[in-house]
PDB file of C-alpha atoms in Angstrom:
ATOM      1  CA  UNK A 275       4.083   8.269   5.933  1.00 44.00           C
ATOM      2  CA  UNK A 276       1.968   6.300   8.199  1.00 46.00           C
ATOM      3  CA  UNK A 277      -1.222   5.026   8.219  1.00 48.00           C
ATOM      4  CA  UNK A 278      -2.876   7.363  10.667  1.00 49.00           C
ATOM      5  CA  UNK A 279      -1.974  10.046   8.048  1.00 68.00           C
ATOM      6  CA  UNK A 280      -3.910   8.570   5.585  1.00 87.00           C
ATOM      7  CA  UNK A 281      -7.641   9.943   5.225  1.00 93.00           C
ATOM      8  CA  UNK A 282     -10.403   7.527   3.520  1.00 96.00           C
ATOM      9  CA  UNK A 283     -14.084   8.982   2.169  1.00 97.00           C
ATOM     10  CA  UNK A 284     -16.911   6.214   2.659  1.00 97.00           C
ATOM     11  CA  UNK A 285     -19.923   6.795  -0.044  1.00 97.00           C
ATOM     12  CA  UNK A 286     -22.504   5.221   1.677  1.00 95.00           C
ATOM     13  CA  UNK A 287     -26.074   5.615   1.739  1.00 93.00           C
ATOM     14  CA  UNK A 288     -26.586   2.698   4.465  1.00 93.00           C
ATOM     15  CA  UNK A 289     -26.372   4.770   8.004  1.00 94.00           C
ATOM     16  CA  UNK A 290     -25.367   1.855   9.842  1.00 94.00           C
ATOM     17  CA  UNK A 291     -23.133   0.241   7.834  1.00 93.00           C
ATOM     18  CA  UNK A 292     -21.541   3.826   7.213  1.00 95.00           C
ATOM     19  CA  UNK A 293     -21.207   4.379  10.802  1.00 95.00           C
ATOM     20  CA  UNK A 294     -19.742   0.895  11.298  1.00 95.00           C
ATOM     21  CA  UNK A 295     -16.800   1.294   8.966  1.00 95.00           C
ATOM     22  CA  UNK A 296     -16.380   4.918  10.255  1.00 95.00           C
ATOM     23  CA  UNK A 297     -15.987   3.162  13.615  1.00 95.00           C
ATOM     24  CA  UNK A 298     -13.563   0.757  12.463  1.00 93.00           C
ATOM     25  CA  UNK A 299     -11.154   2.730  10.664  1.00 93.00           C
ATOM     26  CA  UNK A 300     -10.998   5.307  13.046  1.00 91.00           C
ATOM     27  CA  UNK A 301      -9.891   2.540  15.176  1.00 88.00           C
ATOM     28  CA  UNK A 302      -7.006   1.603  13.086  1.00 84.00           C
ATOM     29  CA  UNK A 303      -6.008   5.276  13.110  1.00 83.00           C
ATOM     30  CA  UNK A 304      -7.677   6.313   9.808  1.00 91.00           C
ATOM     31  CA  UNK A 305      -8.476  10.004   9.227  1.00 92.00           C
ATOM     32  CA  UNK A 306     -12.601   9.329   7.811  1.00 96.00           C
ATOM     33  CA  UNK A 307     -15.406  11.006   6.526  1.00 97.00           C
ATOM     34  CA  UNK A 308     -18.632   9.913   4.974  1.00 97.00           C
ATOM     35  CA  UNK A 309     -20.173  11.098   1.637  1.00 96.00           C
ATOM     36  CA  UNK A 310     -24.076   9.573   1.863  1.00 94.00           C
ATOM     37  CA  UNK A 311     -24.572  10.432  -1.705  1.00 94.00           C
ATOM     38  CA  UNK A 312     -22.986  11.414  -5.205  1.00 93.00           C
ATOM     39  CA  UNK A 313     -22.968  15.041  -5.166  1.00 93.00           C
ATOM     40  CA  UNK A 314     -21.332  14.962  -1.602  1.00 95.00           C
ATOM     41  CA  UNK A 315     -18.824  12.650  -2.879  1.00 96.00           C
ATOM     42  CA  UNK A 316     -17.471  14.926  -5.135  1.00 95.00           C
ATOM     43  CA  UNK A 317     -17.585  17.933  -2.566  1.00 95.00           C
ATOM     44  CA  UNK A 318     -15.841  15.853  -0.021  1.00 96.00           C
ATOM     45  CA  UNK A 319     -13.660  14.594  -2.580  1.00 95.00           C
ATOM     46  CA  UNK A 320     -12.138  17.995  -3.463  1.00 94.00           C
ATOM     47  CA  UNK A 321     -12.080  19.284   0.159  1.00 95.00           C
ATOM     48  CA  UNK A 322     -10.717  16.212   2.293  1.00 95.00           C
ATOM     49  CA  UNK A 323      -8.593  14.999  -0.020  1.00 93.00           C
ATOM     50  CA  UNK A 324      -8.895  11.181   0.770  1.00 94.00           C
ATOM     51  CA  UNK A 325      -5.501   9.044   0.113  1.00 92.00           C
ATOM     52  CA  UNK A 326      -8.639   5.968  -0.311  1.00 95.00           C
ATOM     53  CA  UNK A 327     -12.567   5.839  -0.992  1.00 96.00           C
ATOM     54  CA  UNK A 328     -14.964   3.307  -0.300  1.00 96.00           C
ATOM     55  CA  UNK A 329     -17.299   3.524  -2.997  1.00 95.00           C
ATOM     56  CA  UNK A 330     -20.595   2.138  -2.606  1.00 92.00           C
ATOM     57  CA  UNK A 331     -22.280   0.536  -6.266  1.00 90.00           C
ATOM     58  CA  UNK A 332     -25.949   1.324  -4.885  1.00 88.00           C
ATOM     59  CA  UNK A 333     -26.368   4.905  -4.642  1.00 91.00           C
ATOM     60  CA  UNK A 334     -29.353   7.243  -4.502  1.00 87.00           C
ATOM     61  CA  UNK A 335     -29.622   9.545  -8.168  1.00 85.00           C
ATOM     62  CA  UNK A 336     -25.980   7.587  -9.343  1.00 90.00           C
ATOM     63  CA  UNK A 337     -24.159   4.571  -9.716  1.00 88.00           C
ATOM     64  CA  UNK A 338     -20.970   4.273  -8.041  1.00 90.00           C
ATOM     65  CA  UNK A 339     -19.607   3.112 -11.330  1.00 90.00           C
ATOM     66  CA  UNK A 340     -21.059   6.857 -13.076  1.00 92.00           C
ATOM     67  CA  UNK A 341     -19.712   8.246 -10.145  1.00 93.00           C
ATOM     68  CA  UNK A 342     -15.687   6.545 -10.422  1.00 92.00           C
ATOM     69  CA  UNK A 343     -14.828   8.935 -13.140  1.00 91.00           C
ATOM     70  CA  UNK A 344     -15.524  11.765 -11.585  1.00 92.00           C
ATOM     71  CA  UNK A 345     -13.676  10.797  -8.716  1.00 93.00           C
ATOM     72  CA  UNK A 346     -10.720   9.537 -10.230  1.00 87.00           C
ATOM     73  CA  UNK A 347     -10.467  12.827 -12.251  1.00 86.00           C
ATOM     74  CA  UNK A 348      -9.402  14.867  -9.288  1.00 85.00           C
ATOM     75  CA  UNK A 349      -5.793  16.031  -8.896  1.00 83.00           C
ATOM     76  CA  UNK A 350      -4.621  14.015  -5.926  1.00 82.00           C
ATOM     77  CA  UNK A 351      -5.962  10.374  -7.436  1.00 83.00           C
ATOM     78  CA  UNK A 352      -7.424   8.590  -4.932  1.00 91.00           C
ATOM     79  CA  UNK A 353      -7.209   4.531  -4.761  1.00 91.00           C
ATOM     80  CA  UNK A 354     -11.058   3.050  -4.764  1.00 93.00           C
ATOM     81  CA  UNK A 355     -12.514   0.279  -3.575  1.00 93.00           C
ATOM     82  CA  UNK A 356     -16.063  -0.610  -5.120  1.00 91.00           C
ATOM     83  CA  UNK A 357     -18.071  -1.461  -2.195  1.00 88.00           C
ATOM     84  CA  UNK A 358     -21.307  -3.789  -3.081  1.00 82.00           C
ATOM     85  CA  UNK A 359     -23.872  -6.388  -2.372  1.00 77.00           C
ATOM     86  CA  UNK A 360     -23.943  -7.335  -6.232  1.00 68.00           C
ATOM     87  CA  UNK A 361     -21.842  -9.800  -5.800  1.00 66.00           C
ATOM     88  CA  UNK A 362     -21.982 -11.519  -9.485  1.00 65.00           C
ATOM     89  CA  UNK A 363     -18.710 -11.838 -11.424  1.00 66.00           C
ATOM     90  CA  UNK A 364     -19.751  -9.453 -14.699  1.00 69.00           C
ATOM     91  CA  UNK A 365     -20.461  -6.596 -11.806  1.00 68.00           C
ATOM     92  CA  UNK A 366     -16.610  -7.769 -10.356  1.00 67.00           C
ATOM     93  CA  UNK A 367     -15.752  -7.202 -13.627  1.00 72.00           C
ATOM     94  CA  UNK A 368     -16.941  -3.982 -14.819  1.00 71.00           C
ATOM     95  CA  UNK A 369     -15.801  -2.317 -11.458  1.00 67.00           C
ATOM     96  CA  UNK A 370     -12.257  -3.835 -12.030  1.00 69.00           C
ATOM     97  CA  UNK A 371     -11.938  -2.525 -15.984  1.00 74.00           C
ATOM     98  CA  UNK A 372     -13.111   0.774 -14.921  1.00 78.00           C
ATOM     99  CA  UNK A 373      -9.476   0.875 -12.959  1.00 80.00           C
ATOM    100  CA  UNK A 374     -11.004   0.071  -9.510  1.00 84.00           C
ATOM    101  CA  UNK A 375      -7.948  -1.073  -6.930  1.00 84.00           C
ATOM    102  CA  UNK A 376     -10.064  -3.621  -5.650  1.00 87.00           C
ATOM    103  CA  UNK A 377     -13.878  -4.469  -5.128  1.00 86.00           C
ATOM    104  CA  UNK A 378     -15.277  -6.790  -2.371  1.00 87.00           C
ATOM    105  CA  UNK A 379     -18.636  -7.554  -1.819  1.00 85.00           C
ATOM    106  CA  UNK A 380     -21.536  -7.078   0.583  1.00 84.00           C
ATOM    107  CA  UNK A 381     -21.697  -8.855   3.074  1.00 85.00           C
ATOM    108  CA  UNK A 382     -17.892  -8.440   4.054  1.00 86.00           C
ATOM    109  CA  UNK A 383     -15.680  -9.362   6.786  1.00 89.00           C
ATOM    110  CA  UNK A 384     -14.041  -6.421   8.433  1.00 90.00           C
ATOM    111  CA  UNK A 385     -11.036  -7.871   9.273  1.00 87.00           C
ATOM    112  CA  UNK A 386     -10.875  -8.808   5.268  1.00 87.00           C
ATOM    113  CA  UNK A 387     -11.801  -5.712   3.721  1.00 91.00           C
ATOM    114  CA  UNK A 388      -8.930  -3.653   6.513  1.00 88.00           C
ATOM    115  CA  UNK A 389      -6.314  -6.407   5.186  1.00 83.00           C
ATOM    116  CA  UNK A 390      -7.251  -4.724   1.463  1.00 86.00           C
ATOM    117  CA  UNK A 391      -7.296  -1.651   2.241  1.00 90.00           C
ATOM    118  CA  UNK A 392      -3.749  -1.835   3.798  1.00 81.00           C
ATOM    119  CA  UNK A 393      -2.635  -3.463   0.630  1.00 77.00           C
ATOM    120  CA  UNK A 394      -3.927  -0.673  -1.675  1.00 83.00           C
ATOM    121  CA  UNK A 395      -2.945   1.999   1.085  1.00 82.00           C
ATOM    122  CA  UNK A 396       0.998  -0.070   0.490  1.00 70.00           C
ATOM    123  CA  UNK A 397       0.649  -0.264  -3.256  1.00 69.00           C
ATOM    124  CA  UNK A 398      -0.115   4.200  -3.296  1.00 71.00           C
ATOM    125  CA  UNK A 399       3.387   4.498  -1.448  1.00 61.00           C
ATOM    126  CA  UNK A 400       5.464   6.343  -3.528  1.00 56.00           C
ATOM    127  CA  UNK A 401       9.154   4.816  -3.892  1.00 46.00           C
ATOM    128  CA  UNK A 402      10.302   8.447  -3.241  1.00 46.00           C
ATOM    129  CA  UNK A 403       8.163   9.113  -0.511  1.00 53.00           C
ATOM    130  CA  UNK A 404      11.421   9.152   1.751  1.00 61.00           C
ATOM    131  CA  UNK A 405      14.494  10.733  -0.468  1.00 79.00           C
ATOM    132  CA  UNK A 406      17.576   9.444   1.197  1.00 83.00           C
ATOM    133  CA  UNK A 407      18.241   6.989   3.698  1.00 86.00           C
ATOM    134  CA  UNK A 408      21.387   6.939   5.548  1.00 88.00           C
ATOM    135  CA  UNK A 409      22.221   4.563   7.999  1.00 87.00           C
ATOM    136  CA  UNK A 410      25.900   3.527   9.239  1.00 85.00           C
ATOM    137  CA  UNK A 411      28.508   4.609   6.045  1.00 88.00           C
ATOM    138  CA  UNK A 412      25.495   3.187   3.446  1.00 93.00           C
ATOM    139  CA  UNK A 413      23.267   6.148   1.826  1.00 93.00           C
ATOM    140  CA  UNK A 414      20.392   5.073  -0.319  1.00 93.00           C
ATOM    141  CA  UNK A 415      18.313   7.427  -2.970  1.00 92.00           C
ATOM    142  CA  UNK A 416      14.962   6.981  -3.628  1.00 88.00           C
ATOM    143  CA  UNK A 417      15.031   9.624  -6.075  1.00 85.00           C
ATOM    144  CA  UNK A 418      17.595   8.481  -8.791  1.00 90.00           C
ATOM    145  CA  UNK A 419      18.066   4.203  -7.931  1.00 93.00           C
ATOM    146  CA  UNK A 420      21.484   4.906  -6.584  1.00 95.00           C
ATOM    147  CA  UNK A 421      23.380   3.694  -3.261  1.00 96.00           C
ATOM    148  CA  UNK A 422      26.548   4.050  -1.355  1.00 96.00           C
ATOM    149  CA  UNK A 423      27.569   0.274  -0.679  1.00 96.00           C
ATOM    150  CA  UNK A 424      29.475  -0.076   3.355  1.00 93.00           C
ATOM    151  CA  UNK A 425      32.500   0.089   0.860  1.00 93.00           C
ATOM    152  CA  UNK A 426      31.558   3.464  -0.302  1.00 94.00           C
ATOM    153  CA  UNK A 427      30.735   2.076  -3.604  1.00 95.00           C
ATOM    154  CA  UNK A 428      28.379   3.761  -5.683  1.00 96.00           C
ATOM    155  CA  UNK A 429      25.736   1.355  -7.363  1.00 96.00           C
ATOM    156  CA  UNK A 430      22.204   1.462  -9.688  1.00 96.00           C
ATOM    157  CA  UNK A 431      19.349   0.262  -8.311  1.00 95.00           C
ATOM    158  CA  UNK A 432      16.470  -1.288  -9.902  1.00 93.00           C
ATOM    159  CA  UNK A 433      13.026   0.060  -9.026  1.00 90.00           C
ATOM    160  CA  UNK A 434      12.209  -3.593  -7.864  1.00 91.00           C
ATOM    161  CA  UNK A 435      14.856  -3.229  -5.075  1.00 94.00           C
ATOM    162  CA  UNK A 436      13.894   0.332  -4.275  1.00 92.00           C
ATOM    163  CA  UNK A 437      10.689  -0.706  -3.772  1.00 90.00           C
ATOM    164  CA  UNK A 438      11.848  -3.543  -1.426  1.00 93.00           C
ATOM    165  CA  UNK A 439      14.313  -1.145   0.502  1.00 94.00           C
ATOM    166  CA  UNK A 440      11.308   1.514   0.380  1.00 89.00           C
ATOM    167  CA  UNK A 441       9.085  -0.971   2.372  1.00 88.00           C
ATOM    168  CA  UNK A 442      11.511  -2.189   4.836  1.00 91.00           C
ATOM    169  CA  UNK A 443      12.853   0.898   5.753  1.00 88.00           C
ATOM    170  CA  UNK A 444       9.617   2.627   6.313  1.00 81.00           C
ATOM    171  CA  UNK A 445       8.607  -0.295   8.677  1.00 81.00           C
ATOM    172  CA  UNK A 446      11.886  -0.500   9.936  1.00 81.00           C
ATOM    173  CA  UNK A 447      12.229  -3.086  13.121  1.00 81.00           C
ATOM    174  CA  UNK A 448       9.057  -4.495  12.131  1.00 83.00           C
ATOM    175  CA  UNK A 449       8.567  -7.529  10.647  1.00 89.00           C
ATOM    176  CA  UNK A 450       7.512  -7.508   6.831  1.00 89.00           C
ATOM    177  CA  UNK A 451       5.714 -10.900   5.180  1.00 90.00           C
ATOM    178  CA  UNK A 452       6.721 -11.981   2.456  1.00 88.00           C
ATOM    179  CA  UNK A 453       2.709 -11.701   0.913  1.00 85.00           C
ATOM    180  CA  UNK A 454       3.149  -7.763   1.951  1.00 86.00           C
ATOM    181  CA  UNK A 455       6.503  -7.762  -0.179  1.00 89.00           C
ATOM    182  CA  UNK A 456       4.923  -9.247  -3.225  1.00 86.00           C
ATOM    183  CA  UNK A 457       2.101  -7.167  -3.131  1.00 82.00           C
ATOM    184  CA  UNK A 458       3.782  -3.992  -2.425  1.00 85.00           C
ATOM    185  CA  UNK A 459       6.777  -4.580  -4.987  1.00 87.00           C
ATOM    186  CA  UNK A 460       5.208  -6.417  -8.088  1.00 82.00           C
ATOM    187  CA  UNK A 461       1.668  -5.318  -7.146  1.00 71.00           C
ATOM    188  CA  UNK A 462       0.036  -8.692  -8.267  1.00 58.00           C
ATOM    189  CA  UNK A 463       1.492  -8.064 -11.464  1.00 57.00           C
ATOM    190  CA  UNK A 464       4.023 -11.576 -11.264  1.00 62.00           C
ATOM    191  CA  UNK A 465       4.375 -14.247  -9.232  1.00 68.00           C
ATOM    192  CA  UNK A 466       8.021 -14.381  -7.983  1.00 72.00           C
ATOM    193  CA  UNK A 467       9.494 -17.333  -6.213  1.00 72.00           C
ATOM    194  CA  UNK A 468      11.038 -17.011  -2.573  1.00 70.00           C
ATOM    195  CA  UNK A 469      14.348 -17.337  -4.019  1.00 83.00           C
ATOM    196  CA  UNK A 470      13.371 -13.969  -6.063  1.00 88.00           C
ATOM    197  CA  UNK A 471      12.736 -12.500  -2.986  1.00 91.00           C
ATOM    198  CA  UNK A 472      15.898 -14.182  -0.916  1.00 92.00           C
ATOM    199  CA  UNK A 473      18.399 -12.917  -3.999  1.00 94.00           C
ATOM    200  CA  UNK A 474      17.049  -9.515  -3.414  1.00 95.00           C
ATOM    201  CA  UNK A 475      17.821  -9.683   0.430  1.00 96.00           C
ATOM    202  CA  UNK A 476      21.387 -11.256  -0.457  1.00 96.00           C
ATOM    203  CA  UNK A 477      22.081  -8.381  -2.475  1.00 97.00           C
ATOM    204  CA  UNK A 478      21.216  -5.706   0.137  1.00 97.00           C
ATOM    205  CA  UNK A 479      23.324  -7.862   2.763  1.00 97.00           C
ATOM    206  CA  UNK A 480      26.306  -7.737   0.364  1.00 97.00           C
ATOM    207  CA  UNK A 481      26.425  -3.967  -0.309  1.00 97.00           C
ATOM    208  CA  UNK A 482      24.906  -2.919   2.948  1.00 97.00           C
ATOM    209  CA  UNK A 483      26.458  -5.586   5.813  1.00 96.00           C
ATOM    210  CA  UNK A 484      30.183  -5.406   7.176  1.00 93.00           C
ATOM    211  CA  UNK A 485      29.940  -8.712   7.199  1.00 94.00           C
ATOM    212  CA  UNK A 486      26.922 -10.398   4.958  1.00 94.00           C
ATOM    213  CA  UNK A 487      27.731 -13.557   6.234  1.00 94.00           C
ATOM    214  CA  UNK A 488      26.060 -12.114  10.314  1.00 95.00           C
ATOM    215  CA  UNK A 489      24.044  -9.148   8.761  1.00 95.00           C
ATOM    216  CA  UNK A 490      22.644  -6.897  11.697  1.00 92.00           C
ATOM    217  CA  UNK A 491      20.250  -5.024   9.153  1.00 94.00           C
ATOM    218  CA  UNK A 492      18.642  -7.001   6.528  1.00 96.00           C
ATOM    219  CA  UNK A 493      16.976 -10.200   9.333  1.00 95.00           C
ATOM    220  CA  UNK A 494      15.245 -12.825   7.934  1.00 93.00           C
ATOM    221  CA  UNK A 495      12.377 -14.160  10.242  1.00 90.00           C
ATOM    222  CA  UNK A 496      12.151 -17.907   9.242  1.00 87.00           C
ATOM    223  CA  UNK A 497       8.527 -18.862   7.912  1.00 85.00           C
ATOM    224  CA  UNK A 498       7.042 -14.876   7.980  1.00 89.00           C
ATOM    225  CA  UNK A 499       9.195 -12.463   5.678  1.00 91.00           C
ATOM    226  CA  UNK A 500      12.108 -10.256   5.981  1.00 93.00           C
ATOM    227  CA  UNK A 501      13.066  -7.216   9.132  1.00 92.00           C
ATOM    228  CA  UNK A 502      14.984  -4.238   8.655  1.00 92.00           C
ATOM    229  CA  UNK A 503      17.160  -3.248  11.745  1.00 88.00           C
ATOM    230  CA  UNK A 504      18.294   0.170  12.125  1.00 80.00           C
TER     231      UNK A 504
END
């Protein structure tokens, strides 16, 4: 799945700033619609079935944070992002314990709030999203953490290292930073180390590479993050 298959519902009652985002999604290839109030929201909710919602705090006749249940309730479970110009911590705060993905605050920087919506957009990606993977005599399945090594060995997988080989196959010949890796595999949960990461990448080269030692597959990009090479 890419991006431009992903749709996102802005709740908004602010025309311009609701235009604005529309604008700026639609530039990055976002699918969007706009929901100026509550009872909309919930319509569009149902119908468009948004992979992402920008939920504005301030709305006419209902809160955003009366309106996140309702929301969340639906059958495809969208992410949400609060959208707000409270701005204090305790407000933060609530919209985070509700189960928010993330909440940034009015006035924002566009650039910003696109970088977080990518990274809640990554974090949705379902590890089986693609099945199998074959490439060269290596098979990998999403489904059941299992691989064929370049030996034909058959091997477990964590979900850790799905994850990872989820990521970098689906952006395959694209360079992947290590701050997308941590946030897409441990989802903010840990901290791990860049050796974490490196032993991870010296796995796949061992099971995966004819020779480990030259890998052709699993690049690393000195100073950014990791590239998978089909």
């Amino acid at each position: 799945m890419t991006f431009s298959q992903h749709k996102i519902l802005i709740v908004e009652d602010e025309v311009t700033i609701a235009k604005t985002l529309k604008l700026n999604l639609e530039l990055h290839h976002y699918q969007v619609k706009i929901s100026d109030n509550g009872t909309l929201a919930i319509a569009d909710n149902i119908a468009f079935k948004p992979n992402l919602i920008l939920l504005d705090v301030m709305l006419p006749n209902i809160s955003g944070y009366d309106l996140y249940p309702q929301l969340k309730a639906s059958k495809h479970k969208p992410a949400i992002i609060f959208l707000t110009a409270k701005n204090q911590i305790h407000h933060k705060i609530k919209g985070l314990e509700l189960g928010a993905d993330d909440y940034i605050s009015k006035p924002f920087d566009l650039d910003e709030l696109m970088l977080r919506i990518k990274n809640v957009l990554y974090r949705m990606l379902p590890v089986n999203l693609i099945k199998e993977f074959e490439f060269e005599n290596c098979k990998i399945n999403f489904e059941n953490y299992t691989a064929t090594t370049n030996r034909l060995e058959q091997i477990a997988l964590s979900k850790k290292e799905i994850k990872l080989l989820h990521l970098l196959i689906d952006k395959a010949n694209t360079v992947v930073s290590r701050d997308e890796i941590i946030d897409y595999v441990w989802n903010n949960a840990a901290n791990p180390s860049s050796r974490t990461i490196d032993n991870f990448i010296l796995s796949f080269r061992k099971w995966f590479e004819k020779n480990p030692k030259h890998p052709k597959h699993f690049i690393s990009i000195r100073g950014v993050g990791y590239k998978f090479v089909l």
